[in-house]
Amino acid sequence: MDTEPKFFETNPTAGVVGKPLNRVDGRDKVMGRAKYSAEFNNLPGLVHAVLKTSDVAKGRITGFDTTAALKQPGVLAIITHQNIPKLAKTPNDAEDKRAIGVHMGYLPLTDDQIYYAGQPVAVVVADTLERAQYAAALLKVQVAVEKPLASYEDPKARLFDPTKLQEGKTAPHVVRGSAQAAFAAAPIQLTHKYTHAINHHNPMEPGATTAHWEAPDRLTVYESTQGVTRTQKALSTMLGLSAEQVRVVTKFLGGGFGCKGSCWPHTVLTVQAAKFVGRPVKLALTRPQMFTSMGHREDQTQTLRLGATNDGKLTALIHEKTSTTSPWDNYAESNSKIVNMLYECPNFEASYQLARANVMTSTYTRAPGEAPGSFALESSMDDLAYQLGIDPIEIRLRNYAEKDPSSGQPWSSKSLKQCYARGAELFGWSKRNPKAGVTRNGRLLVGWGMATASYPVHNSQGMARARLYADGHAVVQSGATDLGTGTYTVMTQVAAEALGLPVEKVRFELGDTKLPTAPNSGGSVAAGTVSSSVYMAVQDLWQKLIKVAVLDKKSPLHRAKTADVEVKDGRLQLKDNPKKGEDFATLMKRADMADVEGNGQGRYGSGYEDAQTAANANPAKKDEAPHHSMHAFGAHFCEVQVDPDLGTVRVTRWVSVHGAGRILNAKTARSQIIGGSIFGIGAALMEATVRDQKLARYTNASLADYHIPVNADIPDMTVEFVEEHDPYINAMGVKGIGEISMVGVTAAVANAVFHATGKRVRELPITPDKILGTKAV
Amino acid sequence: MNNFSYIQVNSAKEATGYRQATPQAAYIAGGTTLLDLMKGNLEEHPQLVDINLLPFKGIEQTSDGLRIGAMERMSDVGEHPLVLQQYPAVSESLLLAASPQLRNMASIGGNMMQRTRCGYFRDAAFPCNKRVPGSGCPAQEGNNHNLAILGTSEACIATSYPGDLAVALAALDAVMTLENAKGKQRRVPVTEFYVLPGKTPQRETVLEPGELIVAVTIPAAAHARRSTYLKVRERSSYAYALASAAVGLDVQNGTIRSARVALGGVGTKPWRSPEAEKVLTGAPATEATFRAPRPRPCVGPSHATTTASK
């Protein structure tokens, strides 16, 4: 797209898109009518499975004592590696793993090995949950225990340079320019280490699977997943079935944050258990099991070297990351990507080091890479600002990237300067004392900090179906997932506006592989891709009706060229003579059409122009790869108050301003930014899963001991969006906000803590022990 | 959780009778801590004896001080006018603990019987001398940033009582009334109710098998009326104390006449500090007094400490 495309014109005040509509599923949720995956309890003969997991982190299973467990009433099966039916494929084979498409390259119960604490070693099935739980407790596992490795920090751990990361999705070594030489020559040189604790996603709804074999070759799974299609692919491939034979349903999801982005072992084990006992089986992970079943954000150290001129312009960024991975996979969050693209800097280098330990594979965790990567970069940018006596916003403006430094491509849109300006205004940034450690509120130290946020628009595509009935009702469908963030609601809005119907007349259905395929709800792609699919499906439906109209002798549009007809608020009319036309209901009734259906594909990189001319689009142009770098941008502003005697840090004010393309619902979008910011505040101040360094087992796997923020930790938050019309990203111009809400948050808090105390904490979380000893300047 | 039988009793005699018949049975009141322990397979009881109907109720003024029945709920006690007026540290210690739902259920007696939050105790997969005597204590060199530094032993460094109420009660010289199977009552100061771990960390209190907590009595005192409970934690609510202090001062004409200090979260039991009280008593009630360096109250064997991120 070399020429500036035309916008699809919408009147932001006229339609329902963007309005703060209440959740269409809110009433069902608060009344308990919304069925989550562990609530399909009416299946015939449903029984319960629980996982027996390994106490130790390394060893070999030498046997089981099932005597006491099997004696318990109601126990139906104890399934171990010794008696579990064989699968067609397992991810233990690297090539099969790619075909299956799961995150972890080992499936428990495929052999006698124990690789990590919490690894499932048996599945116990009984007629009630309590009986299954007790039998699992009575089941004795005999293990030849070996000494485990706990992390990359273990002196015995062997660090290595991976040749591939994330199966090639992330380059383990990136060089742009000559960063080493530029750093050596830089008048300002900063070298700092940043560590990030292990974090767990901890969605409110745990992982849960209800598996129902309706016939020997027909399986339905009610699954707590961010993507029904990915789960369908994983299960069907492992079971040796066609995808068509496996149906996956996720009507409601109680959060995911990345941990439900892949199909994990407990899901296939439940399916196998259902086969084994010949009855529908339900399994819900316990809260402690959630810490060892669905991945985590890995323990990691980043070393960032920053070279700059005396007036604060970056000349070199060198980023090194060392982290723990599992015995089978080379996974690390791609921290370096944001370091490479956030600021104008001619020289960049990044490398990753891994060490294998006895842990499960870490996984995508809200803003994977961008969240910890921005902690390092945005803390160092703050250092640079203080060192040169330049305001933190000004230092960022001096390094403002007018195009993507990592690719050289222009931005599809970028409103970061407006985000800084509006955020600063809302926060009152101009009143900030530039000196650290001097602002007080009584006994408490007060600090203000800020940081930049950015998250890419990932390549994604999906499909939707829209069916309009002559009576003015519509059903719109896409196999997407609503993580609880409002997909049901915003897609209803998009469909209603495109159809010219009130939202009450539109029902949006999702979460079922029987529906048109949508992408995994991950990487912030769902809102943009699914909304575009819905929009395109409605356009397809209108084109079908236009064809009917122009052939209908009784239609005012008879003999018009289809290209000359447009649809506005449900009325088909001539573009240059809108008075000539009729509404869809009149046309459909006369033509004896009960309904009309359209299909649409939402694609990354398609612009508004494509959408507008979808009916007669040039196929060559449709597939044209976008030549723009597509990112959402934003800025977070944080005030903390620090107790210098007790070391406690409390966030007392918060402002986030983002430019993220079109916002589909002002209320759910605000909630999502608030949620992501709180996620980040948790990571900044309290969230840490602590692995015992000798036994490689977590010591605080509960929500009492793994602290996430409570309401009292969070002040009123101010959230605003800068209006953006991005013609490149997708038909709806939506960038997605699930992850950007968290990027930069930890740094904004750490920068505020520095401003309050003069103490730079580079080790997350910033707990009181790291603050104590602070001396006010 | 194991299978168990459940019986509700109406009298102390009946309750102790069941415990005599089934020594491994447990009393249950609010159940907020016991059920967690049983669900985690940390405790197994073949029988639960529900003591909620026992007449150990009432919050009343007596000649010995304020007497609080063991069956009273944390929220009722924390919000009681007499507690608010005369023992603010006790009220604060209750209302800063747990969550409203838990405080509505949890009894005063049960609160005193809370068990440690040490991660090695709370996960049956770990060795733990408190849970399985002789199995070892990985906390000594493991994740111990929220464990005890006072009163520790080679066998155990857990903050055996992780809660708040007993810290305030220890500071204010509260006395517990206990009743045994023979119906005989005895009085034990809160400071003596909990025992140091020594070589037997599985033994946490002086409570004899089957013995019931009847009541807690807090003497009236000027330092009790001017008392407070400070709780330091990583988040603002619903967290156990990293460290806490219950302090009562009787200040007259700017001079501290009497002082009571107890520490929570840092000792293997609620830690009364007579050393701190001695420094304070007779001193001017000024920031300089409070900030002056003072002798360490008591130190157990040293052990490595870690931070939250490791």
Tab-separated table of N, CA and C in Angstrom, chain B residues 85-175:
chain	number	residue	atom	x	y	z
B	85	GLN	N	-12.889	0.506	72.876
B	85	GLN	CA	-12.549	1.595	73.789
B	85	GLN	C	-11.368	1.251	74.689
B	86	GLN	N	-11.380	0.026	75.200
B	86	GLN	CA	-10.410	-0.289	76.253
B	86	GLN	C	-9.196	-1.063	75.751
B	87	TYR	N	-9.334	-1.708	74.605
B	87	TYR	CA	-8.229	-2.540	74.084
B	87	TYR	C	-8.076	-2.338	72.587
B	88	PRO	N	-7.788	-1.110	72.156
B	88	PRO	CA	-7.736	-0.871	70.703
B	88	PRO	C	-6.761	-1.808	69.988
B	89	ALA	N	-5.666	-2.192	70.629
B	89	ALA	CA	-4.717	-3.093	69.945
B	89	ALA	C	-5.384	-4.426	69.613
B	90	VAL	N	-6.255	-4.884	70.510
B	90	VAL	CA	-6.935	-6.161	70.281
B	90	VAL	C	-7.911	-6.022	69.118
B	91	SER	N	-8.666	-4.932	69.129
B	91	SER	CA	-9.609	-4.700	68.035
B	91	SER	C	-8.870	-4.623	66.705
B	92	GLU	N	-7.772	-3.854	66.681
B	92	GLU	CA	-7.029	-3.698	65.422
B	92	GLU	C	-6.439	-5.031	64.965
B	93	SER	N	-5.916	-5.781	65.901
B	93	SER	CA	-5.298	-7.057	65.517
B	93	SER	C	-6.337	-7.981	64.881
B	94	LEU	N	-7.570	-7.904	65.355
B	94	LEU	CA	-8.630	-8.754	64.791
B	94	LEU	C	-9.076	-8.248	63.427
B	95	LEU	N	-9.259	-6.931	63.331
B	95	LEU	CA	-9.847	-6.400	62.103
B	95	LEU	C	-8.826	-6.260	60.973
B	96	LEU	N	-7.547	-6.311	61.296
B	96	LEU	CA	-6.529	-6.308	60.238
B	96	LEU	C	-6.240	-7.719	59.730
B	97	ALA	N	-6.860	-8.704	60.366
B	97	ALA	CA	-6.561	-10.093	60.004
B	97	ALA	C	-7.564	-10.607	58.978
B	98	ALA	N	-7.113	-11.542	58.174
B	98	ALA	CA	-7.986	-12.327	57.284
B	98	ALA	C	-8.878	-11.441	56.424
B	99	SER	N	-10.108	-11.889	56.207
B	99	SER	CA	-11.068	-11.155	55.382
B	99	SER	C	-12.384	-11.121	56.158
B	100	PRO	N	-13.314	-10.241	55.782
B	100	PRO	CA	-14.581	-10.189	56.523
B	100	PRO	C	-15.269	-11.555	56.628
B	101	GLN	N	-15.254	-12.318	55.541
B	101	GLN	CA	-15.929	-13.619	55.555
B	101	GLN	C	-15.294	-14.539	56.605
B	102	LEU	N	-13.964	-14.554	56.626
B	102	LEU	CA	-13.267	-15.413	57.587
B	102	LEU	C	-13.490	-14.919	59.012
B	103	ARG	N	-13.459	-13.611	59.201
B	103	ARG	CA	-13.636	-13.069	60.559
B	103	ARG	C	-15.037	-13.354	61.092
B	104	ASN	N	-16.001	-13.442	60.172
B	104	ASN	CA	-17.360	-13.755	60.613
B	104	ASN	C	-17.501	-15.198	61.076
B	105	MET	N	-16.640	-16.057	60.574
B	105	MET	CA	-16.710	-17.475	60.925
B	105	MET	C	-15.763	-17.841	62.066
B	106	ALA	N	-14.575	-17.283	62.043
B	106	ALA	CA	-13.490	-17.772	62.900
B	106	ALA	C	-13.744	-17.415	64.369
B	107	SER	N	-13.537	-18.389	65.244
B	107	SER	CA	-13.724	-18.160	66.673
B	107	SER	C	-12.422	-17.673	67.306
B	108	ILE	N	-12.565	-17.098	68.484
B	108	ILE	CA	-11.381	-16.628	69.217
B	108	ILE	C	-10.496	-17.818	69.606
B	109	GLY	N	-11.124	-18.887	70.084
B	109	GLY	CA	-10.332	-20.063	70.454
B	109	GLY	C	-9.596	-20.637	69.258
B	110	GLY	N	-10.301	-20.713	68.127
B	110	GLY	CA	-9.681	-21.242	66.913
B	110	GLY	C	-8.562	-20.359	66.417
B	111	ASN	N	-8.748	-19.050	66.572
B	111	ASN	CA	-7.694	-18.118	66.160
B	111	ASN	C	-6.391	-18.421	66.882
B	112	MET	N	-6.522	-18.739	68.197
B	112	MET	CA	-5.317	-19.012	68.995
B	112	MET	C	-4.641	-20.308	68.549
B	113	MET	N	-5.400	-21.155	67.849
B	113	MET	CA	-4.878	-22.464	67.439
B	113	MET	C	-4.431	-22.489	65.976
B	114	GLN	N	-4.311	-21.316	65.346
B	114	GLN	CA	-3.813	-21.273	63.963
B	114	GLN	C	-2.448	-21.931	63.875
B	115	ARG	N	-2.149	-22.439	62.699
B	115	ARG	CA	-0.832	-23.046	62.523
B	115	ARG	C	-0.020	-22.269	61.482
B	116	THR	N	1.231	-22.550	61.457
B	116	THR	CA	2.162	-21.714	60.697
B	116	THR	C	1.849	-21.654	59.214
B	117	ARG	N	2.242	-20.557	58.562
B	117	ARG	CA	2.150	-20.424	57.113
B	117	ARG	C	3.448	-20.841	56.432
B	118	CYS	N	4.396	-21.375	57.178
B	118	CYS	CA	5.645	-21.840	56.558
B	118	CYS	C	5.294	-22.725	55.355
B	119	GLY	N	5.842	-22.383	54.191
B	119	GLY	CA	5.498	-23.095	52.968
B	119	GLY	C	5.872	-24.560	53.000
B	120	TYR	N	6.837	-24.903	53.811
B	120	TYR	CA	7.268	-26.297	53.892
B	120	TYR	C	6.322	-27.107	54.778
B	121	PHE	N	5.733	-26.424	55.754
B	121	PHE	CA	4.708	-27.085	56.563
B	121	PHE	C	3.427	-27.264	55.759
B	122	ARG	N	3.101	-26.255	54.954
B	122	ARG	CA	1.795	-26.213	54.277
B	122	ARG	C	1.707	-27.114	53.049
B	123	ASP	N	2.792	-27.756	52.671
B	123	ASP	CA	2.786	-28.643	51.508
B	123	ASP	C	3.311	-30.002	51.950
B	124	ALA	N	2.420	-30.971	51.957
B	124	ALA	CA	2.773	-32.289	52.490
B	124	ALA	C	3.887	-32.974	51.702
B	125	ALA	N	4.226	-32.430	50.540
B	125	ALA	CA	5.304	-33.040	49.747
B	125	ALA	C	6.684	-32.718	50.315
B	126	PHE	N	6.781	-31.703	51.145
B	126	PHE	CA	8.075	-31.314	51.717
B	126	PHE	C	8.336	-32.051	53.030
B	127	PRO	N	9.586	-32.288	53.353
B	127	PRO	CA	9.909	-32.691	54.723
B	127	PRO	C	9.560	-31.537	55.665
B	128	CYS	N	9.191	-31.831	56.889
B	128	CYS	CA	8.907	-30.783	57.877
B	128	CYS	C	8.880	-31.427	59.251
B	129	ASN	N	9.746	-30.937	60.109
B	129	ASN	CA	9.824	-31.510	61.454
B	129	ASN	C	8.554	-31.280	62.267
B	130	LYS	N	7.865	-30.207	61.955
B	130	LYS	CA	6.636	-29.906	62.697
B	130	LYS	C	5.531	-30.887	62.308
B	131	ARG	N	5.481	-31.214	61.024
B	131	ARG	CA	4.435	-32.086	60.512
B	131	ARG	C	4.821	-33.562	60.666
B	132	VAL	N	6.037	-33.882	60.305
B	132	VAL	CA	6.542	-35.246	60.423
B	132	VAL	C	7.854	-35.187	61.212
B	133	PRO	N	7.778	-35.327	62.537
B	133	PRO	CA	8.976	-35.151	63.364
B	133	PRO	C	10.155	-35.986	62.849
B	134	GLY	N	11.304	-35.318	62.760
B	134	GLY	CA	12.505	-36.016	62.322
B	134	GLY	C	12.719	-36.005	60.819
B	135	SER	N	11.761	-35.462	60.040
B	135	SER	CA	11.914	-35.521	58.584
B	135	SER	C	12.829	-34.428	58.044
B	136	GLY	N	13.101	-33.410	58.855
B	136	GLY	CA	14.015	-32.369	58.409
B	136	GLY	C	13.335	-31.024	58.260
B	137	CYS	N	14.151	-29.994	58.052
B	137	CYS	CA	13.616	-28.637	57.925
B	137	CYS	C	14.289	-27.933	56.754
B	138	PRO	N	13.723	-28.094	55.546
B	138	PRO	CA	14.328	-27.415	54.388
B	138	PRO	C	14.238	-25.899	54.479
B	139	ALA	N	13.382	-25.383	55.363
B	139	ALA	CA	13.252	-23.927	55.485
B	139	ALA	C	14.538	-23.287	55.996
B	140	GLN	N	15.341	-24.049	56.737
B	140	GLN	CA	16.566	-23.481	57.313
B	140	GLN	C	17.427	-22.833	56.236
B	141	GLU	N	17.486	-23.472	55.072
B	141	GLU	CA	18.296	-22.914	53.984
B	141	GLU	C	17.439	-22.625	52.765
B	142	GLY	N	16.140	-22.593	52.952
B	142	GLY	CA	15.246	-22.412	51.813
B	142	GLY	C	14.543	-21.069	51.840
B	143	ASN	N	13.299	-21.081	51.408
B	143	ASN	CA	12.504	-19.850	51.368
B	143	ASN	C	12.009	-19.537	52.777
B	144	ASN	N	12.718	-18.666	53.453
B	144	ASN	CA	12.369	-18.396	54.851
B	144	ASN	C	12.200	-16.904	55.111
B	145	HIS	N	11.969	-16.122	54.073
B	145	HIS	CA	11.949	-14.671	54.284
B	145	HIS	C	10.800	-14.219	55.173
B	146	ASN	N	9.778	-15.070	55.325
B	146	ASN	CA	8.686	-14.660	56.217
B	146	ASN	C	8.646	-15.508	57.490
B	147	LEU	N	9.734	-16.174	57.794
B	147	LEU	CA	9.746	-17.043	58.976
B	147	LEU	C	10.424	-16.353	60.153
B	148	ALA	N	10.597	-17.108	61.231
B	148	ALA	CA	11.011	-16.497	62.493
B	148	ALA	C	12.518	-16.241	62.545
B	149	ILE	N	12.875	-15.204	63.288
B	149	ILE	CA	14.282	-14.968	63.596
B	149	ILE	C	14.520	-15.036	65.110
B	150	LEU	N	13.447	-15.106	65.873
B	150	LEU	CA	13.559	-15.178	67.333
B	150	LEU	C	12.980	-16.498	67.826
B	151	GLY	N	13.705	-17.132	68.725
B	151	GLY	CA	13.179	-18.353	69.334
B	151	GLY	C	13.263	-19.572	68.450
B	152	THR	N	14.093	-19.509	67.416
B	152	THR	CA	14.181	-20.630	66.491
B	152	THR	C	15.028	-21.756	67.082
B	153	SER	N	14.927	-22.918	66.459
B	153	SER	CA	15.757	-24.043	66.868
B	153	SER	C	16.307	-24.713	65.618
B	154	GLU	N	17.201	-25.657	65.818
B	154	GLU	CA	17.728	-26.407	64.671
B	154	GLU	C	16.595	-27.151	63.957
B	155	ALA	N	15.557	-27.471	64.705
B	155	ALA	CA	14.478	-28.284	64.131
B	155	ALA	C	13.450	-27.450	63.384
B	156	CYS	N	13.290	-26.171	63.756
B	156	CYS	CA	12.165	-25.402	63.216
B	156	CYS	C	12.397	-23.899	63.335
B	157	ILE	N	12.081	-23.180	62.265
B	157	ILE	CA	12.169	-21.718	62.294
B	157	ILE	C	10.823	-21.085	61.907
B	158	ALA	N	9.767	-21.875	62.013
B	158	ALA	CA	8.451	-21.359	61.603
B	158	ALA	C	7.910	-20.369	62.622
B	159	THR	N	7.205	-19.356	62.121
B	159	THR	CA	6.377	-18.533	63.003
B	159	THR	C	5.151	-19.394	63.308
B	160	SER	N	5.266	-20.125	64.412
B	160	SER	CA	4.312	-21.190	64.684
B	160	SER	C	2.889	-20.652	64.723
B	161	TYR	N	2.709	-19.513	65.393
B	161	TYR	CA	1.416	-18.815	65.347
B	161	TYR	C	1.581	-17.659	64.365
B	162	PRO	N	0.914	-17.704	63.211
B	162	PRO	CA	1.144	-16.668	62.187
B	162	PRO	C	0.205	-15.474	62.317
B	163	GLY	N	-0.740	-15.544	63.250
B	163	GLY	CA	-1.825	-14.566	63.290
B	163	GLY	C	-1.471	-13.297	64.043
B	164	ASP	N	-2.503	-12.575	64.421
B	164	ASP	CA	-2.350	-11.244	64.997
B	164	ASP	C	-2.879	-11.146	66.424
B	165	LEU	N	-4.041	-11.744	66.660
B	165	LEU	CA	-4.715	-11.570	67.946
B	165	LEU	C	-3.816	-11.936	69.129
B	166	ALA	N	-3.151	-13.082	69.051
B	166	ALA	CA	-2.356	-13.536	70.187
B	166	ALA	C	-1.185	-12.598	70.482
B	167	VAL	N	-0.759	-11.861	69.452
B	167	VAL	CA	0.330	-10.900	69.674
B	167	VAL	C	-0.184	-9.755	70.558
B	168	ALA	N	-1.366	-9.266	70.221
B	168	ALA	CA	-1.951	-8.203	71.038
B	168	ALA	C	-2.262	-8.705	72.447
B	169	LEU	N	-2.769	-9.937	72.531
B	169	LEU	CA	-3.100	-10.497	73.852
B	169	LEU	C	-1.833	-10.714	74.690
B	170	ALA	N	-0.766	-11.150	74.016
B	170	ALA	CA	0.495	-11.347	74.744
B	170	ALA	C	0.999	-10.027	75.315
B	171	ALA	N	0.853	-8.968	74.528
B	171	ALA	CA	1.329	-7.665	74.993
B	171	ALA	C	0.542	-7.197	76.208
B	172	LEU	N	-0.763	-7.467	76.204
B	172	LEU	CA	-1.636	-6.882	77.237
B	172	LEU	C	-1.893	-7.847	78.389
B	173	ASP	N	-1.012	-8.833	78.565
B	173	ASP	CA	-1.044	-9.732	79.726
B	173	ASP	C	-2.332	-10.540	79.824
B	174	ALA	N	-2.891	-10.896	78.694
B	174	ALA	CA	-4.135	-11.663	78.715
B	174	ALA	C	-3.880	-13.071	79.251
B	175	VAL	N	-4.927	-13.623	79.841
B	175	VAL	CA	-4.833	-14.951	80.452
B	175	VAL	C	-5.922	-15.841	79.845
